[in-house]
Short mmCIF file of C-alpha atoms in Angstrom, two decimals:
data_model
loop_
_atom_site.label_atom_id
_atom_site.label_comp_id
_atom_site.label_asym_id
_atom_site.label_seq_id
_atom_site.Cartn_x
_atom_site.Cartn_y
_atom_site.Cartn_z
CA MET A 36 12.78 17.05 16.58
CA THR A 37 9.18 15.97 16.28
CA ALA A 38 7.97 15.70 12.70
CA LEU A 39 4.40 14.68 13.36
CA THR A 40 2.12 14.66 16.41
CA VAL A 41 -0.92 12.42 16.13
CA ASP A 42 -3.33 13.36 18.90
CA GLY A 43 -6.64 11.60 19.55
CA LEU A 44 -7.06 10.71 15.88
CA SER A 45 -10.45 9.14 15.19
CA LYS A 46 -12.28 8.09 12.07
CA THR A 47 -15.87 6.94 11.87
CA PHE A 48 -17.54 6.07 8.59
CA ASP A 49 -21.23 6.77 8.07
CA MET A 50 -22.38 4.08 5.68
CA HIS A 51 -25.61 5.39 4.20
CA VAL A 52 -25.93 2.38 1.91
CA LEU A 53 -26.04 0.16 4.99
CA GLY A 54 -28.96 2.01 6.55
CA ASP A 55 -26.78 4.70 8.18
CA THR A 56 -24.57 2.22 10.00
CA GLN A 57 -21.52 3.69 11.67
CA VAL A 58 -18.22 1.89 11.23
CA VAL A 59 -15.28 2.82 13.45
CA GLY A 60 -11.97 2.89 11.60
CA LEU A 61 -9.77 4.55 14.21
CA ASP A 62 -10.53 5.36 17.82
CA ASP A 63 -8.50 7.97 19.72
CA VAL A 64 -5.04 7.14 18.39
CA SER A 65 -2.11 9.22 19.67
CA PHE A 66 1.64 9.03 19.04
CA ASP A 67 4.61 11.17 18.00
CA VAL A 68 7.00 10.66 15.13
CA ARG A 69 10.50 12.11 15.17
CA GLU A 70 12.16 13.59 12.13
CA GLY A 71 13.99 10.90 10.17
CA GLU A 72 12.32 8.15 12.16
CA PHE A 73 10.90 5.00 10.61
CA LEU A 74 7.67 3.82 12.20
CA ALA A 75 6.21 0.45 11.30
CA VAL A 76 2.47 0.05 11.80
CA VAL A 77 1.30 -3.48 12.60
CA GLY A 78 -1.98 -5.15 13.39
CA ALA A 79 -4.41 -7.75 12.09
CA SER A 80 -6.49 -7.19 8.98
CA GLY A 81 -9.11 -4.55 9.69
CA SER A 82 -7.23 -3.16 12.68
CA GLY A 83 -7.00 0.28 11.07
CA LYS A 84 -3.48 0.32 9.61
CA SER A 85 -4.48 1.58 6.17
CA SER A 86 -7.09 3.89 7.69
CA LEU A 87 -4.36 5.48 9.77
CA LEU A 88 -2.17 6.20 6.73
CA LYS A 89 -5.15 7.47 4.74
CA CYS A 90 -6.17 9.81 7.55
CA LEU A 91 -2.63 11.21 7.66
CA TYR A 92 -2.69 11.75 3.88
CA ARG A 93 -6.28 13.04 4.04
CA THR A 94 -7.60 10.44 1.61
CA TYR A 95 -9.90 9.90 4.57
CA ASP A 96 -11.33 12.88 6.43
CA PRO A 97 -10.58 12.33 10.12
CA THR A 98 -13.68 12.75 12.30
CA GLY A 99 -11.75 13.66 15.44
CA GLY A 100 -8.35 14.59 16.78
CA ARG A 101 -5.36 16.37 15.31
CA VAL A 102 -2.39 15.51 13.11
CA VAL A 103 0.14 18.27 13.63
CA TYR A 104 2.79 18.36 10.94
CA HIS A 105 5.74 20.38 12.18
CA ARG A 106 7.03 22.19 9.18
CA ASN A 107 9.90 23.77 11.08
CA ALA A 108 11.34 20.31 11.49
CA LEU A 109 11.47 19.83 7.77
CA VAL A 110 12.85 21.64 4.80
CA ASP A 111 9.95 23.58 3.38
CA SER A 112 10.48 23.48 -0.35
CA SER A 113 7.43 25.59 -1.18
CA SER A 114 8.54 29.18 -1.41
CA ASP A 115 5.23 31.00 -1.29
CA ASN A 116 4.20 29.67 2.12
CA SER A 117 6.83 31.46 4.14
CA SER A 118 4.20 33.47 5.99
CA ASP A 119 2.40 30.35 7.17
CA ASN A 120 2.63 29.04 10.69
CA SER A 121 5.43 26.61 11.29
CA SER A 122 3.02 23.74 11.88
CA VAL A 123 -0.21 22.69 10.28
CA ASP A 124 -3.01 20.37 11.42
CA LEU A 125 -3.40 17.85 8.61
CA ALA A 126 -6.69 16.69 10.09
CA SER A 127 -8.40 20.05 9.66
CA CYS A 128 -6.43 22.22 7.18
CA ASP A 129 -8.16 23.11 3.94
CA ASP A 130 -7.94 21.02 0.78
CA GLN A 131 -5.68 23.53 -0.98
CA THR A 132 -3.11 23.25 1.81
CA VAL A 133 -3.22 19.47 1.55
CA ILE A 134 -2.64 19.66 -2.22
CA GLY A 135 0.34 21.94 -1.67
CA LEU A 136 1.87 19.61 0.92
CA ARG A 137 1.31 16.56 -1.29
CA ASN A 138 3.14 18.28 -4.14
CA THR A 139 6.10 19.30 -2.05
CA ALA A 140 6.46 17.29 1.13
CA ILE A 141 4.22 14.30 1.73
CA GLY A 142 4.25 11.11 -0.35
CA TYR A 143 1.94 8.13 -0.17
CA THR A 144 1.76 4.79 -1.84
CA SER A 145 -0.94 2.17 -1.46
CA GLN A 146 -0.76 -1.56 -1.98
CA PHE A 147 -2.41 -1.10 -5.32
CA LEU A 148 -0.69 0.70 -8.14
CA ASP A 149 -2.82 3.59 -9.29
CA GLU A 150 -1.58 3.31 -12.83
CA ILE A 151 -2.69 5.56 -15.62
CA PRO A 152 -3.85 3.57 -18.66
CA ARG A 153 -1.34 3.42 -21.49
CA VAL A 154 1.39 5.31 -19.73
CA PRO A 155 4.74 3.45 -19.66
CA ALA A 156 6.27 2.46 -16.32
CA VAL A 157 9.11 4.97 -16.63
CA ASP A 158 6.61 7.82 -17.11
CA VAL A 159 4.47 6.67 -14.18
CA VAL A 160 7.58 7.04 -12.03
CA SER A 161 8.81 10.29 -13.60
CA ARG A 162 5.41 11.99 -13.42
CA PRO A 163 5.65 13.36 -9.87
CA LEU A 164 9.11 14.74 -10.69
CA ARG A 165 7.82 16.45 -13.80
CA GLU A 166 5.01 17.95 -11.77
CA GLN A 167 7.67 19.41 -9.51
CA GLY A 168 9.20 21.05 -12.57
CA VAL A 169 12.08 18.64 -13.27
CA PRO A 170 12.81 18.59 -17.03
CA ALA A 171 11.41 15.56 -18.86
CA GLU A 172 14.67 13.79 -19.70
CA GLU A 173 16.18 14.30 -16.25
CA ALA A 174 12.97 13.02 -14.64
CA ARG A 175 12.99 9.93 -16.84
CA GLN A 176 16.65 9.32 -16.06
CA ARG A 177 15.95 9.39 -12.32
CA ALA A 178 12.97 7.12 -12.88
CA ARG A 179 15.18 4.62 -14.74
CA GLU A 180 17.70 4.68 -11.89
CA LEU A 181 15.01 3.89 -9.33
CA LEU A 182 13.48 1.13 -11.46
CA SER A 183 16.95 -0.31 -11.93
CA ARG A 184 17.64 -0.18 -8.18
CA LEU A 185 14.35 -1.97 -7.58
CA ARG A 186 15.35 -4.62 -10.13
CA LEU A 187 12.55 -4.08 -12.60
CA PRO A 188 13.76 -5.72 -15.85
CA GLU A 189 14.83 -3.05 -18.31
CA GLU A 190 12.59 -4.39 -21.07
CA LEU A 191 9.57 -3.44 -18.92
CA TRP A 192 10.50 0.21 -18.44
CA GLU A 193 8.69 1.32 -21.57
CA ALA A 194 5.78 -1.13 -21.11
CA TYR A 195 2.36 -0.40 -19.60
CA PRO A 196 2.09 -1.51 -15.93
CA ALA A 197 -1.52 -2.67 -16.42
CA THR A 198 -0.13 -5.96 -17.73
CA PHE A 199 2.53 -6.34 -15.02
CA SER A 200 2.62 -8.98 -12.29
CA GLY A 201 1.83 -7.94 -8.71
CA GLY A 202 5.51 -7.72 -7.79
CA GLU A 203 6.40 -5.73 -10.89
CA ARG A 204 3.61 -3.26 -10.26
CA GLN A 205 4.68 -2.88 -6.69
CA ARG A 206 8.19 -1.93 -7.79
CA VAL A 207 6.77 0.76 -10.09
CA ASN A 208 4.55 1.92 -7.26
CA LEU A 209 7.40 2.20 -4.75
CA ALA A 210 9.65 3.92 -7.28
CA GLN A 211 6.90 6.46 -7.96
CA ALA A 212 6.57 7.23 -4.24
CA LEU A 213 10.33 7.56 -3.72
CA ALA A 214 11.09 9.58 -6.86
CA PRO A 215 10.13 13.05 -5.56
CA LYS A 216 12.01 12.49 -2.26
CA PRO A 217 9.22 13.58 0.08
CA ASP A 218 9.95 14.72 3.65
CA LEU A 219 7.23 12.45 4.99
CA LEU A 220 6.60 9.14 3.27
CA LEU A 221 3.51 7.02 3.98
CA LEU A 222 3.87 3.46 2.72
CA ASP A 223 1.05 0.91 2.74
CA GLU A 224 2.54 -2.56 2.31
CA PRO A 225 4.99 -1.57 -0.41
CA THR A 226 6.95 -4.84 -0.32
CA SER A 227 4.28 -7.54 0.18
CA ALA A 228 4.56 -9.01 -3.32
CA LEU A 229 8.34 -8.76 -3.72
CA ASP A 230 10.77 -11.69 -3.86
CA PRO A 231 13.48 -11.70 -1.15
CA ASP A 232 16.23 -10.17 -3.32
CA THR A 233 14.00 -7.35 -4.52
CA ARG A 234 12.73 -6.82 -1.01
CA GLN A 235 16.32 -6.42 0.13
CA ALA A 236 16.88 -3.89 -2.68
CA ALA A 237 13.80 -1.99 -1.48
CA ILE A 238 15.09 -2.04 2.11
CA ASP A 239 18.45 -0.68 0.97
CA LEU A 240 16.71 2.13 -0.92
CA LEU A 241 14.52 2.98 2.06
CA ARG A 242 17.60 3.08 4.30
CA GLU A 243 19.19 5.63 1.99
CA TYR A 244 16.08 7.74 2.33
CA LEU A 245 16.25 7.52 6.08
CA ASP A 246 19.80 8.79 5.95
CA ALA A 247 18.47 11.76 4.00
CA ASP A 248 16.12 12.57 6.92
CA THR A 249 12.94 11.37 5.31
CA THR A 250 10.39 10.41 7.93
CA VAL A 251 8.60 7.17 7.10
CA ILE A 252 5.40 5.63 8.44
CA GLY A 253 4.82 2.26 6.85
CA VAL A 254 2.52 -0.72 7.09
CA PHE A 255 4.46 -3.98 6.71
CA HIS A 256 3.45 -7.56 7.20
CA ASN A 257 6.94 -8.96 6.93
CA THR A 258 8.70 -9.06 10.30
CA ALA A 259 12.12 -9.25 8.64
CA VAL A 260 11.48 -5.97 6.83
CA ILE A 261 10.32 -4.31 10.04
CA GLU A 262 13.42 -5.49 11.91
CA ALA A 263 15.63 -4.26 9.07
CA VAL A 264 14.28 -0.73 8.75
CA ALA A 265 11.97 0.31 11.60
CA ASP A 266 12.93 2.29 14.69
CA ARG A 267 9.66 1.82 16.51
CA VAL A 268 6.50 -0.22 16.01
CA VAL A 269 2.96 1.15 16.31
CA MET A 270 0.53 -1.61 17.24
CA LEU A 271 -3.14 -1.32 16.36
CA GLU A 272 -6.11 -3.50 17.21
CA ASP A 273 -9.72 -2.79 16.29
CA GLY A 274 -8.81 0.80 15.48
CA GLN A 275 -7.22 1.41 18.87
CA LEU A 276 -3.60 1.94 19.73
CA GLN A 277 -2.17 -0.97 21.70
CA GLY A 278 1.20 0.64 22.16
CA VAL A 279 4.32 2.00 20.52
CA VAL A 280 7.49 0.04 21.22
CA PRO A 281 11.13 0.16 20.08
CA VAL A 282 11.71 -2.37 17.32
CA ASP A 283 14.02 -4.40 19.58
CA ASP A 284 11.09 -5.05 21.91
CA TYR A 285 8.84 -6.13 19.07
CA ASP A 286 8.56 -9.89 18.84
CA GLY A 287 6.60 -10.15 15.61
CA GLU A 288 3.28 -10.49 17.38
CA VAL A 289 0.70 -7.88 18.24
CA VAL A 290 1.09 -7.88 22.01
CA ARG A 291 -1.81 -6.95 24.22
CA MET B 244 -3.93 32.31 -5.60
CA THR B 245 -7.60 32.02 -6.43
CA LEU B 246 -8.15 32.38 -10.15
CA LEU B 247 -11.89 32.17 -10.29
CA SER B 248 -14.63 31.91 -7.71
CA ALA B 249 -18.37 31.63 -7.97
CA THR B 250 -20.97 32.33 -5.28
CA GLY B 251 -24.68 31.62 -5.42
CA LEU B 252 -24.52 30.63 -9.05
CA GLN B 253 -27.95 29.78 -10.37
CA THR B 254 -29.37 28.93 -13.79
CA VAL B 255 -33.10 28.51 -14.31
CA TYR B 256 -34.92 27.46 -17.48
CA GLY B 257 -38.49 28.76 -17.52
CA GLU B 258 -40.48 31.52 -15.86
CA GLY B 259 -39.31 30.76 -12.35
CA CYS B 260 -41.27 31.51 -9.17
CA SER B 261 -40.56 32.36 -5.54
CA ARG B 262 -40.66 28.71 -4.51
CA CYS B 263 -38.33 27.28 -7.18
CA ILE B 264 -35.26 27.03 -4.96
CA GLU B 265 -36.93 25.57 -1.84
CA SER B 266 -38.83 23.08 -4.01
CA THR B 267 -35.87 21.69 -5.91
CA GLY B 268 -32.49 20.20 -5.15
CA ASP B 269 -31.13 17.24 -3.26
CA ARG B 270 -33.72 17.09 -0.47
CA ALA B 271 -36.63 17.70 -2.85
CA GLY B 272 -35.27 14.98 -5.14
CA THR B 273 -35.88 16.90 -8.34
CA ASN B 274 -34.56 19.86 -10.33
CA GLN B 275 -38.00 20.80 -11.63
CA CYS B 276 -40.14 23.16 -9.61
CA PRO B 277 -43.53 21.51 -8.92
CA HIS B 278 -45.22 24.93 -8.67
CA CYS B 279 -44.20 26.58 -11.93
CA GLY B 280 -42.56 23.80 -13.92
CA SER B 281 -39.29 25.65 -14.34
CA VAL B 282 -36.08 23.62 -14.37
CA VAL B 283 -33.46 24.75 -11.88
CA ALA B 284 -30.37 23.53 -13.74
CA CYS B 285 -28.11 24.64 -10.93
CA ALA B 286 -28.51 26.75 -7.80
CA GLU B 287 -26.72 27.73 -4.60
CA ALA B 288 -23.43 26.79 -6.25
CA ASP B 289 -20.25 28.07 -4.63
CA LEU B 290 -16.84 27.06 -5.92
CA SER B 291 -13.32 28.30 -6.46
CA VAL B 292 -10.45 27.35 -8.73
CA ARG B 293 -6.85 28.16 -7.94
CA GLU B 294 -4.18 28.96 -10.51
CA GLY B 295 -3.03 25.77 -12.21
CA GLU B 296 -5.55 23.62 -10.36
CA VAL B 297 -7.85 21.02 -11.91
CA LEU B 298 -11.38 20.98 -10.48
CA GLY B 299 -13.61 18.04 -11.42
CA ILE B 300 -17.41 18.17 -11.55
CA VAL B 301 -19.19 14.80 -11.57
CA GLY B 302 -22.84 13.86 -11.62
CA GLU B 303 -25.31 12.02 -13.76
CA SER B 304 -27.09 13.44 -16.80
CA GLY B 305 -29.27 16.38 -15.81
CA SER B 306 -27.46 17.02 -12.53
CA GLY B 307 -26.50 20.51 -13.66
CA LYS B 308 -22.78 19.98 -14.10
CA SER B 309 -22.63 21.23 -17.69
CA SER B 310 -24.84 24.22 -16.88
CA LEU B 311 -22.46 25.17 -14.12
CA ALA B 312 -19.37 24.74 -16.29
CA GLU B 313 -20.89 26.68 -19.19
CA GLN B 314 -21.45 29.68 -16.93
CA LEU B 315 -17.80 29.60 -15.92
CA ALA B 316 -16.79 29.40 -19.60
CA LEU B 317 -18.94 32.46 -20.43
CA GLU B 318 -21.36 30.47 -22.55
CA ARG B 319 -24.72 32.17 -22.78
CA ASP B 320 -28.03 30.39 -23.33
CA PRO B 321 -30.81 32.85 -24.23
CA ASP B 322 -33.41 30.46 -22.79
CA ALA B 323 -31.83 30.51 -19.34
CA THR B 324 -31.84 33.03 -16.53
CA THR B 325 -28.54 33.11 -14.68
CA THR B 326 -27.84 34.89 -11.41
CA GLY B 327 -25.01 34.90 -8.91
CA MET B 328 -21.47 36.19 -8.85
CA VAL B 329 -18.40 34.96 -10.70
CA ASP B 330 -15.13 36.66 -9.81
CA TYR B 331 -12.17 36.23 -12.10
CA ASP B 332 -8.65 37.33 -11.30
CA GLY B 333 -8.18 39.03 -14.68
CA TYR B 334 -11.39 41.05 -14.66
CA ASP B 335 -12.84 43.63 -12.32
CA GLY B 336 -16.53 42.83 -11.92
CA ASN B 337 -19.03 40.02 -12.29
CA LEU B 338 -18.24 37.67 -15.20
CA LEU B 339 -21.94 36.93 -15.54
CA ALA B 340 -22.61 40.57 -16.42
CA VAL B 341 -19.89 41.29 -19.01
CA ASP B 342 -20.80 42.99 -22.29
CA TYR B 343 -20.38 41.34 -25.65
CA GLU B 344 -16.96 42.73 -26.41
CA THR B 345 -15.44 41.92 -23.02
CA ARG B 346 -16.87 38.45 -23.24
CA HIS B 347 -15.28 37.96 -26.65
CA ASP B 348 -11.92 39.20 -25.39
CA LEU B 349 -11.99 36.99 -22.30
CA ARG B 350 -12.97 33.93 -24.31
CA THR B 351 -10.20 34.62 -26.80
CA SER B 352 -7.38 35.14 -24.36
CA ASP B 353 -8.33 33.97 -20.86
CA ILE B 354 -10.99 31.28 -20.64
CA ALA B 355 -11.35 28.50 -23.22
CA LEU B 356 -14.05 25.85 -23.56
CA VAL B 357 -13.52 22.42 -25.07
CA HIS B 358 -16.99 21.44 -26.19
CA GLN B 359 -18.36 17.98 -25.55
CA HIS B 360 -19.35 17.64 -29.21
CA ILE B 361 -16.54 18.19 -31.64
CA ARG B 362 -18.86 19.80 -34.21
CA ASP B 363 -19.63 22.61 -31.73
CA GLY B 364 -16.00 23.54 -31.41
CA LEU B 365 -14.41 22.90 -34.79
CA ASN B 366 -15.17 23.60 -38.42
CA PRO B 367 -14.72 20.22 -40.15
CA GLU B 368 -14.15 21.86 -43.55
CA PHE B 369 -11.14 23.81 -42.29
CA THR B 370 -7.78 22.12 -42.05
CA GLY B 371 -6.72 20.96 -38.60
CA GLY B 372 -4.13 23.71 -38.56
CA GLY B 373 -6.72 26.21 -39.76
CA ASN B 374 -9.01 25.47 -36.83
CA VAL B 375 -6.19 26.28 -34.42
CA ALA B 376 -4.98 29.26 -36.46
CA GLU B 377 -8.46 30.78 -36.43
CA LYS B 378 -8.24 31.19 -32.67
CA LEU B 379 -4.88 32.95 -33.00
CA LEU B 380 -6.18 35.25 -35.73
CA SER B 381 -9.19 36.25 -33.65
CA ALA B 382 -6.75 37.07 -30.85
CA GLY B 383 -5.00 39.50 -33.15
CA TRP B 384 -2.10 37.42 -34.46
CA ARG B 385 -1.17 38.70 -37.91
CA SER B 386 2.16 37.24 -38.97
CA TYR B 387 1.69 34.13 -41.13
CA GLU B 388 5.02 32.74 -39.91
CA ASP B 389 4.21 33.26 -36.23
CA VAL B 390 0.80 31.62 -36.59
CA ARG B 391 2.25 28.68 -38.48
CA ASP B 392 5.02 28.17 -35.91
CA ARG B 393 2.58 28.36 -33.02
CA VAL B 394 0.19 25.89 -34.65
CA GLN B 395 3.03 23.48 -35.25
CA GLU B 396 4.17 23.83 -31.63
CA LEU B 397 0.63 23.10 -30.43
CA PHE B 398 0.32 20.07 -32.73
CA GLU B 399 3.51 18.71 -31.22
CA ALA B 400 2.39 19.40 -27.65
CA THR B 401 -0.96 17.69 -28.22
CA GLU B 402 0.65 14.81 -30.13
CA ILE B 403 -1.03 15.37 -33.51
CA PRO B 404 1.11 14.40 -36.53
CA VAL B 405 2.39 17.72 -37.85
CA ASP B 406 2.28 16.44 -41.45
CA ARG B 407 -1.51 16.27 -41.17
CA MET B 408 -1.73 20.00 -40.37
CA ASP B 409 -3.00 20.96 -43.82
CA ASP B 410 -5.58 18.16 -44.18
CA PRO B 411 -9.28 18.88 -43.63
CA THR B 412 -10.32 18.26 -40.01
CA SER B 413 -13.10 15.98 -41.27
CA THR B 414 -10.43 13.47 -42.37
CA TYR B 415 -9.02 13.23 -38.82
CA SER B 416 -9.84 10.42 -36.41
CA GLY B 417 -12.02 11.22 -33.39
CA GLY B 418 -9.01 11.25 -31.10
CA MET B 419 -7.14 13.63 -33.40
CA GLN B 420 -10.14 15.95 -33.64
CA ARG B 421 -10.31 16.07 -29.85
CA ARG B 422 -6.60 16.94 -29.78
CA VAL B 423 -7.20 19.75 -32.29
CA GLN B 424 -9.91 21.10 -29.98
CA ILE B 425 -7.49 21.01 -27.08
CA ALA B 426 -4.73 22.62 -29.18
CA ARG B 427 -7.17 25.36 -30.16
CA ALA B 428 -8.22 25.91 -26.55
CA LEU B 429 -4.59 26.22 -25.43
CA ALA B 430 -3.47 28.34 -28.41
CA THR B 431 -3.55 31.73 -26.69
CA ASP B 432 -2.20 30.51 -23.33
CA PRO B 433 -5.47 30.89 -21.44
CA GLU B 434 -5.63 30.92 -17.64
CA LEU B 435 -8.55 28.50 -17.49
CA VAL B 436 -9.76 25.69 -19.75
CA VAL B 437 -13.20 24.16 -19.26
CA LEU B 438 -13.38 20.58 -20.55
CA ASP B 439 -16.93 19.30 -21.02
CA GLU B 440 -17.07 15.49 -21.13
CA PRO B 441 -13.65 15.18 -22.80
CA THR B 442 -13.97 11.48 -23.59
CA THR B 443 -17.29 11.68 -25.45
CA GLY B 444 -17.08 9.86 -28.77
CA LEU B 445 -13.61 8.44 -28.17
CA ASP B 446 -12.66 4.76 -28.09
CA VAL B 447 -11.56 3.56 -24.68
CA SER B 448 -8.04 3.01 -26.00
CA VAL B 449 -7.85 6.62 -27.21
CA GLN B 450 -9.48 8.16 -24.12
CA ALA B 451 -6.64 7.41 -21.76
CA ARG B 452 -3.95 8.73 -24.09
CA VAL B 453 -5.85 11.97 -24.77
CA LEU B 454 -6.46 12.52 -21.06
CA ASP B 455 -2.84 11.82 -20.23
CA MET B 456 -1.68 14.19 -22.94
CA PHE B 457 -3.99 16.88 -21.64
CA ARG B 458 -2.82 16.39 -18.09
CA GLN B 459 0.80 16.63 -19.16
CA VAL B 460 0.25 19.84 -21.12
CA GLN B 461 -1.98 21.26 -18.39
CA ARG B 462 0.74 20.74 -15.77
CA GLU B 463 3.51 22.06 -17.97
CA GLU B 464 1.59 25.19 -18.94
CA GLY B 465 0.23 25.64 -15.42
CA VAL B 466 -3.23 26.28 -16.83
CA ALA B 467 -6.19 25.79 -14.48
CA CYS B 468 -8.97 23.51 -15.62
CA VAL B 469 -12.55 22.64 -14.83
CA VAL B 470 -13.34 19.15 -16.11
CA VAL B 471 -16.93 18.00 -16.29
CA SER B 472 -17.69 14.30 -16.63
CA HIS B 473 -20.23 11.65 -15.73
CA ASP B 474 -17.25 9.28 -15.69
CA LEU B 475 -15.56 9.06 -12.29
CA GLY B 476 -12.48 7.61 -13.96
CA VAL B 477 -11.94 10.78 -15.99
CA VAL B 478 -12.16 12.97 -12.93
CA ARG B 479 -9.98 10.63 -10.88
CA LEU B 480 -7.28 10.86 -13.54
CA LEU B 481 -7.32 14.63 -13.92
CA ALA B 482 -8.78 16.47 -10.96
CA ASP B 483 -7.11 17.65 -7.74
CA ARG B 484 -10.49 18.41 -6.18
CA THR B 485 -13.95 17.26 -7.16
CA LEU B 486 -17.51 18.54 -6.81
CA VAL B 487 -20.40 16.07 -6.88
CA MET B 488 -23.69 17.40 -8.28
CA ARG B 489 -27.20 16.10 -8.05
CA HIS B 490 -30.54 17.71 -8.91
CA GLY B 491 -28.84 20.99 -9.64
CA ARG B 492 -26.95 21.24 -6.36
CA ILE B 493 -23.40 20.57 -5.24
CA VAL B 494 -23.93 17.81 -2.69
CA GLU B 495 -20.30 17.12 -1.83
CA SER B 496 -16.86 18.49 -2.55
CA GLY B 497 -13.33 17.64 -1.55
CA LEU B 498 -9.97 16.21 -2.57
CA THR B 499 -10.64 13.82 -5.44
CA ASP B 500 -9.19 10.77 -3.67
CA ARG B 501 -11.12 11.67 -0.52
CA VAL B 502 -14.40 11.91 -2.44
CA MET B 503 -13.69 8.55 -4.12
CA GLU B 504 -12.47 6.63 -1.06
CA ASP B 505 -14.32 8.32 1.79
CA PRO B 506 -17.55 9.63 0.23
CA HIS B 507 -19.72 11.35 2.83
CA HIS B 508 -22.97 12.04 1.04
CA GLU B 509 -25.42 9.22 0.50
CA TYR B 510 -25.58 9.94 -3.22
CA THR B 511 -21.79 9.94 -3.60
CA GLN B 512 -21.59 6.62 -1.76
CA THR B 513 -24.11 5.15 -4.19
CA LEU B 514 -22.27 6.66 -7.16
CA ILE B 515 -18.90 5.24 -6.07
CA ASN B 516 -20.42 1.84 -5.43
CA SER B 517 -21.99 1.83 -8.90
CA VAL B 518 -18.70 1.96 -10.82
CA ILE B 519 -18.30 -1.16 -12.92
#
C-alpha cells in the first residue's frame, strides 16, 4: 500500500534580502513511498535533502506539486476526522490540518535539537506523549526507556540538554521523535554525531519501528546506516531527483 | 472547531478620514494617516483561533499587535474607534458590540487577559491567593473552602509555593507575580487566554520556566491562547501558528516553524535575520 505520493514537488525561495533573488531548493521531484518502507535520501550538501523533508512536514511551503498522504493506508488515530477524505495533499492542505496530522501521525526531527530552555531531557522526550494525553508519569517512564535504549547516561536524564554534547543532544532528539510512535517519521541526519555502539542502538530501535509499520524517510550520511535500515535510496542533486534505487543497488555514491 | 474568529478588525486613534486605510499599512510604510493624522493601530485584520490552539502575534513596537489582542480580550479604550466583527463560539453576536454586563460575564468566565504589566492585572496589597480568589468571587464562587481549594490547586499547577499563598503579592518575585497572573487568568477555566508580552520584566532564567509552565498547563487544560510578543523566541516556544504584523497590518501568517524557517514576506525575512 502506498503511504505517500510525491508528485512534481518543487520549492523556490524568494530572497527579498538578496534583492529578490530566487533560489531553487527542489525542482520537480516525484516518488512513491510504501507503507512501512524505509527510504534513505542521499545527495551532496545543498542538494535539497533537508528541503525535501521540510516540504513534506510543511516547515517549508512547497511552491509546486503535490504530496498525497494516503490516510487509508495508515491507522488514523484522530477520531474527529472520520468524515475527511481518505487522502490529503500535504503540499496544499490548510495549516490546521497540518497541525492535526503532526499531533497524531507525522513526526519530524532535525539535526539540531530544538530544546526548550531549562526543561530536563526526560521531559523534552515525554512532552509529545503528554500532548497526546498520556499521563505524566507514564510518559516519563516511556521517555526513560527510550533514553536508556539510546544509551544516554542515566545521570543526564534530569539535566538540561542545552549543556549536552552533540551526540547526547542527538539521542534526546531522536528519542523525542520516536516517543509518540508516528505513522510517518521524517528524520534529518539523526545519527550523524553518534558513536558506533549508540548508532547501532539507534538502528535497532528504528528497525523495531519498521516492524510496527512506521514509514520512515530519512537523510543519512553514513552508508553503513543506510545499508542496515533502508529499503530504497532516493538520490538528489541540485534539487533534482537523480533516481530511486533498491538499497542493494546503492554503492554509497550518488550515481548520475 | 473554531473558537473565535475576527474579520476586518480595525482600531483607529483620532478623528479618522476616508483615506486612512489606503494611506496606511505595509505598502504605505506607516500607520499614521498623512491626511488627518489619525493612527491606524490595526486594520483589515482577519484571524481565527481553534479550540485549544495557541496563536502567536509578532511584530515590533507600534505594529498593532497589542491593539489587536486587546480587542480579542474585550479590552476597551475610550480613545479608540474599533470596527469589524469578532465571532466567539460561546456568544451569539459581535463581541465588539457587547454591553457592559455581557462583557463582564465573558471576561469572568470565558476570555482572560494576562496583562503585560503586572500592576495592571494584580493588586500588590492583596495576598497572592487573594488576587486569584478575587477572580473566583467575581465569578460567583461563595464557599470559602471551595475558593481556598481552587486557589491552592492553581498555585500548584502554576508552580507557586503554596506556603506563600497568604503573603502580600508585593513580596513575591517577578516570576512568581507573573505566575499569580496566570493562575488568576486560568481560575475559572476560560476558553481563551490572551497573553500580552508574557516575558516582560522577567529575568531570562525565569522566562523559560514560566513559558514552559504555561505551555504545560495550557495543553493540559486545552485552553486556547493568543500570545503577543516582540520576541520571536517566545512565539516559537508557544505558538502553533503565528501572525506577523507591521504598520497595523497582518503581513504574513502560517505555521510557526514555517514562518520562522521559510518566511515569505520581505519584512518577516528581515525580522528572522535580525534575531541575535
